[in-house]
Amino acid sequence: MGTETETETWQAKAKSKRDAVNNLIPKEWRLTSSVPSPEEQRDVTGEYMWQYLTTREVEITETDAVDIVKHTATGKWKAEEVIKAFCHRASLAHQLTNCLHEILFDAAVKDAKKLDEYFAHHQRPIGPLHGLPVSLKDQFHIKGVETTMGYIGWIGTFMGKKGTGREKVFESEMVRELRNLGAVLYCKTSVPHTLMSGETVNNIIGYTWNPKNRNLSCGGSSGGEGALIGLKGSPVGFGTDIGGSIRIPAAFNGLYGIRPSVGRLPYEGMANSMDGQNSVLSVVGPLSHSAASLRLMFKSLLSQQPWLHDPLVLEIPWRDELEQQVIDLVASTKSGTNKLAFGILKHDGVVTPHPPVRRAMDIVVKTLEKLGHKTIEWKPPSHKHGNDICHTTWSYDGGANVHSDFALSGEPVAEQVSQSYGTEPIDEASASKIARTNVEKREYQKEYMEYWNSTRDLTGTGRPADAFIMPLAPFAAARPKAYSYYGYSTVINTLDYTSCVIPVTIADKSIDELDKGFKPANAEDKRVSESYDPDIYDGAHVAVQLVGRRLQEEKVLALAEHVGGAVKASQ
């Protein structure tokens, strides 16, 4: 940390930025009384939120993204009315959880009016997302607002640099595509500075809380998206994932969220940490309340042919046939002629999941078996090895990139980030070490691939497992400063598999009791086990992840919709 004067300077800059954003909330939408403590009001979703909204606003904001566009694309609902309702609810969500970095309400209303004018003139929508409000993680560049990514040193700059000519005018490729499709962009959501944390905290907005259980984290690094969508201040939004950063907030907030494989959706022109580290790439993907909403966003974006504008996107249009294969297998299961097969991994060999997560896994397994599907125990190559590879790639530069951004303002590093990057840079990896890591990753991917192929002998379907299901994290959500183990999510990034989070249940202190006589296998297992308290976790969302092979997004979304729907119906 710098001198006292420097410390005051970063604090003043943070306060000025925070106040400027908060002042963009219309006065009539500001809460007139202080936010109750978590002890007074643990859950601020649903009916608690409704007290601040009109009946019409509740109707609009409780509607799923798929149904919103059915209304806006036919002229039944005006885009202007829809965006105003979500702007109001988003402003409330921010006041309750600290989930917004940037507010674009005025620009969004202008854009919505233009869409309404287009529809009135042409009697058709401008695109498949006509009038759909879409929130974006604060890595996307949108004209008119900054991208700070939680860094105080990025305030008033373009990613820490001044005089680039790009400040508040440059837009990311996906932003351009979303506008072409008719989406209305109205806010950017909070992230942990550096992006490298499963909790969302920075020195500008503070800590972003879980709206379902405000004792807990909303997740990270797309945590603002998780909290905002969880409070239905957005029907759908986009986050990024290099170690779980889409899936973690989705799981912690009771949402669906897909981590696609590298090369399916455009990352071009977005801010990032450690840009140029290419061993394990970050990917961008949607979070929402249904698998159908994720499909809507995915399919719409691919219609824009992003491979023509992002050199890392593969030319793979949406493949209806992969989705149809799942639909046909589900139908054949009902008729008894065939079935789906799922691997089940309940423990990764390192850390034991908390009781609510174990119960969620049991619920899913029982649901699958009741549907007539085959489940097999998943016994893959060491997940610890896969996780070690991923973590090695994150420190190639010794933290030079993130610490240079902290140095711009002299701000301190959040404890949740310093556990990975310390408070100053260390030695960088050599080219030889990076090459060795790349070989190690490829060999691990090959070993895992062949294990998956070998499950053909166990499924009884003549095919290897269609997907496998495992926890996304060892807990329903992390307690503040207690996210110490990422193994359940990061291994998927090393493998570059497609993974979709499925919400399953709610933590219940009367069922999810402490493990009596639990004997931890290692120090991390002990640390995670000791973080569980049935009373503190009561009422939290609990989810799992469904994992498919690389570039199988169509299949994974179809499976997630089938499994998620069955799980919901079973309860």
XYZ file of C-alpha atoms in Angstrom, residues 93-566:
474
model
C -31.040 -5.049 -6.855
C -27.958 -2.832 -6.731
C -29.105 -1.073 -3.572
C -29.660 -4.445 -1.903
C -26.521 -6.294 -3.041
C -23.952 -3.911 -4.702
C -24.196 -5.641 -8.088
C -23.730 -2.832 -10.643
C -20.592 -1.110 -11.940
C -22.173 0.975 -14.698
C -25.709 2.268 -15.390
C -26.924 3.041 -18.919
C -30.633 3.524 -18.213
C -31.128 6.681 -20.296
C -29.314 5.266 -23.320
C -31.263 2.016 -22.968
C -34.612 3.796 -22.994
C -33.588 5.690 -26.152
C -32.564 2.419 -27.806
C -35.857 0.796 -26.790
C -37.853 3.674 -28.261
C -36.001 3.225 -31.562
C -36.946 -0.469 -31.543
C -40.597 0.422 -30.946
C -40.455 2.908 -33.820
C -38.917 0.253 -36.070
C -41.669 -2.231 -35.203
C -44.403 0.364 -35.707
C -43.027 1.178 -39.158
C -42.116 -2.321 -40.403
C -44.519 -4.486 -38.362
C -41.734 -6.937 -37.600
C -38.917 -7.233 -35.054
C -35.408 -6.093 -35.862
C -34.030 -9.487 -34.763
C -34.666 -12.516 -32.522
C -33.769 -10.537 -29.367
C -35.999 -7.553 -30.204
C -36.532 -5.524 -27.020
C -34.845 -8.026 -24.690
C -32.924 -6.387 -21.828
C -29.440 -7.924 -21.516
C -26.962 -7.212 -18.725
C -23.205 -7.566 -19.217
C -20.279 -8.269 -16.933
C -17.865 -5.344 -16.599
C -15.431 -6.741 -19.133
C -17.552 -5.679 -22.090
C -16.873 -2.261 -23.563
C -20.048 -0.254 -24.220
C -20.106 3.269 -25.581
C -20.976 5.959 -23.067
C -19.596 4.203 -19.977
C -16.254 3.060 -18.616
C -14.857 -0.403 -18.089
C -13.074 -0.493 -14.723
C -13.135 -4.257 -14.098
C -13.010 -3.264 -10.427
C -9.667 -1.429 -10.702
C -9.525 2.106 -9.330
C -6.587 2.788 -11.669
C -8.848 2.149 -14.678
C -11.289 4.916 -13.743
C -11.218 7.640 -16.395
C -9.089 5.523 -18.755
C -9.319 2.765 -21.348
C -8.055 -0.279 -19.440
C -5.572 1.822 -17.499
C -4.345 3.899 -20.454
C -5.231 7.535 -21.174
C -5.568 9.295 -24.491
C -6.228 6.151 -26.531
C -9.242 7.606 -28.329
C -11.221 4.530 -27.301
C -12.511 5.841 -23.984
C -16.321 5.466 -23.845
C -16.612 4.980 -27.620
C -15.126 1.530 -28.339
C -17.499 -1.462 -28.198
C -16.735 -5.173 -27.892
C -17.667 -7.471 -30.790
C -20.449 -9.226 -28.885
C -21.952 -5.855 -27.968
C -22.217 -5.043 -31.665
C -23.847 -8.398 -32.349
C -26.322 -8.092 -29.479
C -27.403 -4.681 -30.759
C -27.870 -6.133 -34.262
C -30.118 -8.815 -32.774
C -32.324 -6.237 -31.045
C -31.096 -6.594 -27.470
C -31.242 -3.555 -25.173
C -28.108 -3.032 -23.050
C -28.714 -1.155 -19.815
C -26.095 -1.985 -17.166
C -22.718 -3.556 -16.475
C -22.270 -5.748 -13.444
C -19.748 -6.105 -10.656
C -16.615 -8.257 -10.655
C -13.748 -8.904 -8.258
C -10.754 -6.852 -9.302
C -8.478 -9.112 -11.431
C -11.524 -11.374 -12.082
C -9.633 -14.161 -10.333
C -11.917 -14.931 -7.409
C -15.078 -16.891 -6.698
C -16.280 -13.980 -4.577
C -17.065 -10.521 -5.946
C -15.245 -7.752 -4.110
C -13.331 -4.638 -5.105
C -12.413 -1.274 -3.637
C -14.975 0.642 -5.702
C -18.300 -0.967 -4.786
C -17.239 -3.234 -1.915
C -18.737 -6.738 -1.595
C -21.560 -8.146 -3.721
C -23.886 -10.277 -1.609
C -26.024 -13.294 -2.406
C -29.649 -12.074 -2.551
C -31.137 -15.447 -1.588
C -28.978 -15.721 1.533
C -27.108 -12.542 2.428
C -24.758 -14.383 4.761
C -23.098 -15.753 1.642
C -21.272 -14.703 -1.515
C -23.026 -14.231 -4.847
C -20.036 -15.980 -6.424
C -17.507 -14.698 -8.915
C -16.091 -13.519 -11.024
C -19.392 -12.863 -12.850
C -20.908 -12.270 -9.428
C -22.822 -9.114 -10.265
C -24.565 -11.005 -13.063
C -25.496 -13.780 -10.645
C -26.923 -11.413 -8.038
C -28.737 -9.210 -10.566
C -30.333 -12.083 -12.483
C -31.063 -13.894 -9.216
C -33.083 -10.835 -8.153
C -34.677 -10.733 -11.628
C -33.204 -7.319 -12.271
C -32.157 -8.870 -15.584
C -33.745 -11.692 -17.572
C -30.415 -12.802 -19.035
C -26.810 -11.670 -19.015
C -23.306 -12.629 -20.045
C -20.318 -13.536 -17.925
C -16.929 -15.138 -18.539
C -15.280 -18.287 -17.201
C -11.612 -19.226 -16.788
C -12.039 -21.279 -13.622
C -15.770 -21.329 -12.956
C -16.730 -17.668 -13.228
C -19.997 -18.252 -15.124
C -20.917 -21.473 -13.361
C -20.160 -20.350 -9.794
C -22.522 -17.325 -9.794
C -25.146 -19.367 -11.656
C -25.017 -22.091 -9.008
C -24.934 -19.721 -6.037
C -27.973 -17.817 -7.329
C -30.199 -20.669 -8.502
C -29.646 -20.051 -12.226
C -28.685 -21.890 -15.373
C -25.305 -20.883 -16.779
C -23.242 -22.424 -19.554
C -19.484 -22.499 -19.900
C -18.988 -23.150 -23.626
C -15.797 -24.559 -25.066
C -13.204 -22.157 -26.418
C -14.144 -20.864 -29.857
C -17.944 -20.932 -29.813
C -18.771 -17.331 -28.809
C -16.846 -14.089 -29.501
C -14.521 -12.676 -26.823
C -13.015 -10.162 -29.261
C -12.570 -6.646 -27.882
C -13.279 -7.449 -24.226
C -11.151 -6.445 -21.250
C -9.399 -9.239 -19.404
C -6.650 -10.155 -16.971
C -3.499 -11.889 -18.205
C -4.468 -11.365 -21.848
C -2.149 -13.469 -23.984
C -2.092 -16.454 -21.616
C -3.366 -18.984 -24.121
C -2.977 -22.335 -22.353
C -6.366 -22.127 -20.610
C -8.485 -19.425 -22.229
C -11.375 -17.576 -20.653
C -14.704 -18.064 -22.454
C -17.900 -15.998 -22.553
C -21.382 -17.390 -21.994
C -24.916 -16.588 -20.779
C -26.660 -16.935 -17.394
C -30.436 -16.981 -17.006
C -33.408 -18.658 -15.331
C -33.842 -21.441 -17.900
C -31.891 -23.578 -20.327
C -34.270 -22.351 -23.033
C -33.091 -18.770 -22.431
C -29.468 -19.852 -22.768
C -30.329 -21.551 -26.062
C -32.048 -18.389 -27.301
C -28.933 -16.301 -26.667
C -26.498 -18.881 -28.030
C -28.433 -19.595 -31.200
C -29.063 -15.886 -31.841
C -25.409 -14.948 -31.504
C -24.283 -17.737 -33.817
C -26.690 -16.387 -36.445
C -24.414 -13.333 -36.568
C -21.523 -15.468 -37.864
C -19.073 -14.320 -35.172
C -16.270 -16.299 -36.849
C -16.131 -13.539 -39.446
C -15.225 -10.955 -36.796
C -13.322 -12.849 -34.084
C -10.284 -14.841 -35.253
C -10.632 -17.261 -32.324
C -14.243 -18.246 -33.049
C -14.715 -21.515 -34.918
C -17.045 -21.624 -37.898
C -19.651 -23.831 -36.220
C -23.226 -22.610 -36.739
C -25.974 -23.810 -34.398
C -26.499 -27.545 -35.004
C -30.150 -28.531 -34.606
C -29.272 -32.170 -35.197
C -27.296 -32.440 -31.934
C -30.248 -31.101 -30.008
C -32.607 -33.446 -31.855
C -30.483 -36.453 -30.934
C -31.167 -35.756 -27.258
C -34.879 -35.207 -27.880
C -35.046 -38.541 -29.720
C -33.179 -40.379 -26.956
C -35.518 -38.938 -24.324
C -38.474 -40.156 -26.388
C -36.926 -43.607 -26.814
C -36.350 -43.828 -23.061
C -40.066 -43.341 -22.504
C -40.845 -46.089 -25.017
C -38.202 -48.388 -23.540
C -36.191 -48.755 -26.754
C -33.141 -46.745 -25.660
C -31.940 -44.454 -22.878
C -29.481 -41.789 -21.891
C -26.428 -42.619 -19.789
C -24.799 -40.320 -17.237
C -21.584 -40.554 -15.277
C -21.929 -39.539 -11.632
C -19.022 -38.012 -9.709
C -19.937 -37.209 -6.100
C -16.412 -36.640 -4.752
C -13.346 -35.440 -6.630
C -10.897 -37.291 -4.395
C -9.705 -34.134 -2.661
C -12.549 -32.275 -0.894
C -15.858 -33.593 0.456
C -18.888 -31.531 -0.554
C -21.108 -30.042 2.161
C -24.329 -31.910 3.087
C -26.645 -29.744 0.901
C -24.499 -30.424 -2.176
C -24.398 -34.155 -1.502
C -28.185 -34.150 -1.148
C -28.524 -32.265 -4.448
C -26.433 -34.923 -6.184
C -28.639 -37.654 -4.697
C -31.784 -35.857 -5.898
C -30.418 -35.728 -9.452
C -29.360 -39.392 -9.456
C -32.759 -40.556 -8.170
C -34.506 -38.392 -10.771
C -32.427 -39.832 -13.621
C -33.009 -43.396 -12.513
C -36.735 -42.781 -12.118
C -36.797 -41.521 -15.708
C -35.223 -44.787 -16.831
C -31.768 -43.430 -17.622
C -28.558 -45.283 -16.816
C -26.128 -43.894 -14.231
C -22.572 -45.105 -13.754
C -19.902 -44.143 -11.261
C -17.467 -41.710 -12.897
C -13.858 -42.762 -12.201
C -11.783 -40.423 -14.361
C -8.088 -39.530 -14.304
C -7.021 -37.470 -11.271
C -8.936 -34.210 -11.044
C -6.202 -32.862 -8.793
C -3.752 -33.193 -11.676
C -6.096 -31.297 -13.992
C -6.573 -28.540 -11.437
C -2.845 -28.190 -10.843
C -2.350 -27.601 -14.575
C -4.992 -24.858 -14.611
C -3.551 -23.063 -11.595
C -0.067 -23.169 -13.119
C -1.291 -21.259 -16.175
C -2.798 -18.502 -14.031
C 0.622 -17.591 -12.650
C 2.727 -17.671 -15.818
C 3.498 -13.970 -15.492
C 4.032 -14.114 -11.729
C 1.142 -11.706 -11.215
C 2.864 -8.925 -13.170
C -0.284 -8.003 -15.094
C -2.651 -7.677 -12.153
C -0.128 -5.976 -9.893
C 0.661 -3.389 -12.563
C -3.038 -2.513 -12.564
C -3.130 -2.231 -8.776
C -0.047 -0.005 -8.939
C -1.904 2.520 -11.111
C -3.768 3.721 -8.012
C -1.869 2.229 -5.095
C -5.027 0.456 -3.930
C -4.706 -2.656 -1.755
C -5.374 -6.170 -3.051
C -8.502 -7.858 -1.696
C -7.725 -10.798 0.568
C -9.708 -13.092 -1.741
C -7.302 -12.220 -4.577
C -4.058 -12.027 -2.603
C -4.441 -15.702 -1.639
C -3.606 -16.444 -5.279
C -1.420 -13.504 -6.284
C 0.073 -12.171 -3.067
C 0.706 -8.454 -2.734
C 3.524 -8.139 -5.274
C 4.735 -9.961 -8.394
C 6.955 -13.038 -8.286
C 9.254 -14.578 -10.917
C 7.649 -15.269 -14.279
C 7.565 -18.732 -15.854
C 10.132 -19.533 -18.531
C 9.148 -20.338 -22.093
C 10.266 -23.900 -21.433
C 7.938 -24.247 -18.450
C 5.009 -22.854 -20.450
C 5.730 -25.355 -23.234
C 5.932 -28.226 -20.720
C 2.603 -27.158 -19.205
C 0.981 -27.115 -22.643
C 2.206 -30.652 -23.307
C 1.012 -31.764 -19.872
C -2.421 -30.272 -20.549
C -2.699 -31.994 -23.920
C -1.691 -35.343 -22.437
C -4.216 -34.921 -19.630
C -6.976 -34.081 -22.103
C -6.063 -37.195 -24.129
C -6.110 -39.416 -21.039
C -9.512 -38.067 -19.981
C -10.854 -38.441 -23.518
C -9.929 -42.110 -23.630
C -11.440 -42.706 -20.200
C -14.694 -41.202 -21.452
C -14.547 -43.433 -24.534
C -14.068 -46.479 -22.303
C -17.393 -45.900 -20.561
C -19.029 -47.436 -23.646
C -18.432 -50.775 -21.912
C -20.440 -49.686 -18.850
C -23.470 -47.794 -20.152
C -25.388 -50.586 -21.840
C -26.368 -48.183 -24.622
C -23.590 -48.939 -27.069
C -22.367 -45.359 -26.550
C -20.023 -43.778 -24.029
C -21.729 -41.711 -21.326
C -23.755 -38.861 -22.820
C -22.563 -36.509 -20.060
C -21.408 -36.619 -16.469
C -22.792 -34.788 -13.467
C -20.789 -33.463 -10.523
C -20.823 -30.663 -7.955
C -19.840 -27.196 -9.153
C -18.346 -26.307 -5.787
C -18.065 -28.128 -2.454
C -20.603 -25.712 -0.928
C -23.971 -24.246 -1.862
C -22.263 -20.836 -1.846
C -19.076 -19.525 -0.293
C -18.960 -17.689 2.993
C -17.003 -14.417 2.784
C -13.245 -15.019 2.569
C -13.815 -18.780 2.687
C -13.619 -19.770 -1.002
C -10.398 -21.726 -0.708
C -11.018 -24.670 -3.069
C -11.919 -24.360 -6.759
C -11.231 -27.940 -7.838
C -14.788 -28.831 -8.830
C -14.905 -26.044 -11.416
C -11.348 -25.484 -12.694
C -10.792 -29.028 -13.956
C -13.461 -28.379 -16.604
C -11.481 -25.377 -17.881
C -8.346 -27.514 -18.252
C -10.360 -30.056 -20.248
C -12.221 -27.313 -22.190
C -15.457 -29.258 -21.789
C -18.903 -27.740 -22.156
C -20.649 -27.458 -18.785
C -24.072 -26.178 -17.741
C -25.216 -25.481 -14.194
C -28.596 -26.882 -13.150
C -30.349 -25.536 -10.025
C -31.591 -28.406 -7.848
C -32.791 -27.493 -4.363
C -32.511 -25.213 -1.304
C -30.296 -25.809 1.730
C -32.399 -26.882 4.692
C -30.934 -26.886 8.202
C -33.459 -29.494 9.338
C -32.152 -31.969 6.735
C -28.584 -30.901 5.931
C -27.098 -31.521 9.335
C -23.434 -31.427 10.313
C -21.405 -34.568 9.615
C -20.799 -36.199 12.970
C -17.474 -37.942 13.198
C -16.245 -36.557 9.875
C -12.538 -37.225 9.345
C -10.958 -34.921 6.747
C -8.565 -36.439 4.242
C -6.326 -33.372 4.068
C -5.976 -29.765 5.245
C -8.208 -28.400 2.462
C -10.888 -30.971 3.188
C -10.778 -29.873 6.832
C -10.961 -26.173 5.950
C -13.984 -26.630 3.692
C -15.779 -28.892 6.165
C -15.315 -26.382 8.971
C -16.923 -23.628 6.882
C -20.294 -25.413 6.972
C -22.921 -24.226 9.437
C -26.503 -25.455 8.844
C -28.006 -22.281 10.300
C -25.901 -19.926 8.180
C -26.524 -21.899 4.980
C -30.251 -22.403 5.508
C -32.208 -21.146 2.491
C -29.276 -21.023 0.026
C -29.598 -22.254 -3.547
C -27.926 -25.594 -4.311
C -26.920 -26.669 -7.830
C -24.868 -29.186 -9.816
C -23.138 -29.071 -13.197
C -23.805 -31.253 -16.233
C -20.647 -31.729 -18.286
C -20.399 -32.675 -21.951
C -17.486 -33.047 -24.315
C -15.775 -30.182 -26.125
C -17.920 -28.059 -28.440
C -21.127 -29.914 -27.562
C -23.151 -26.883 -26.462
C -26.328 -27.847 -28.347
C -26.352 -31.299 -26.756
C -25.480 -30.028 -23.277
C -28.243 -27.407 -23.308
C -30.784 -30.016 -24.431
C -29.642 -32.386 -21.666
C -29.690 -29.587 -19.086
C -33.230 -28.644 -20.060
C -34.364 -32.273 -19.784
C -32.612 -33.007 -16.483
C -33.378 -29.623 -14.925
C -37.037 -29.852 -15.867
C -37.310 -33.358 -14.428
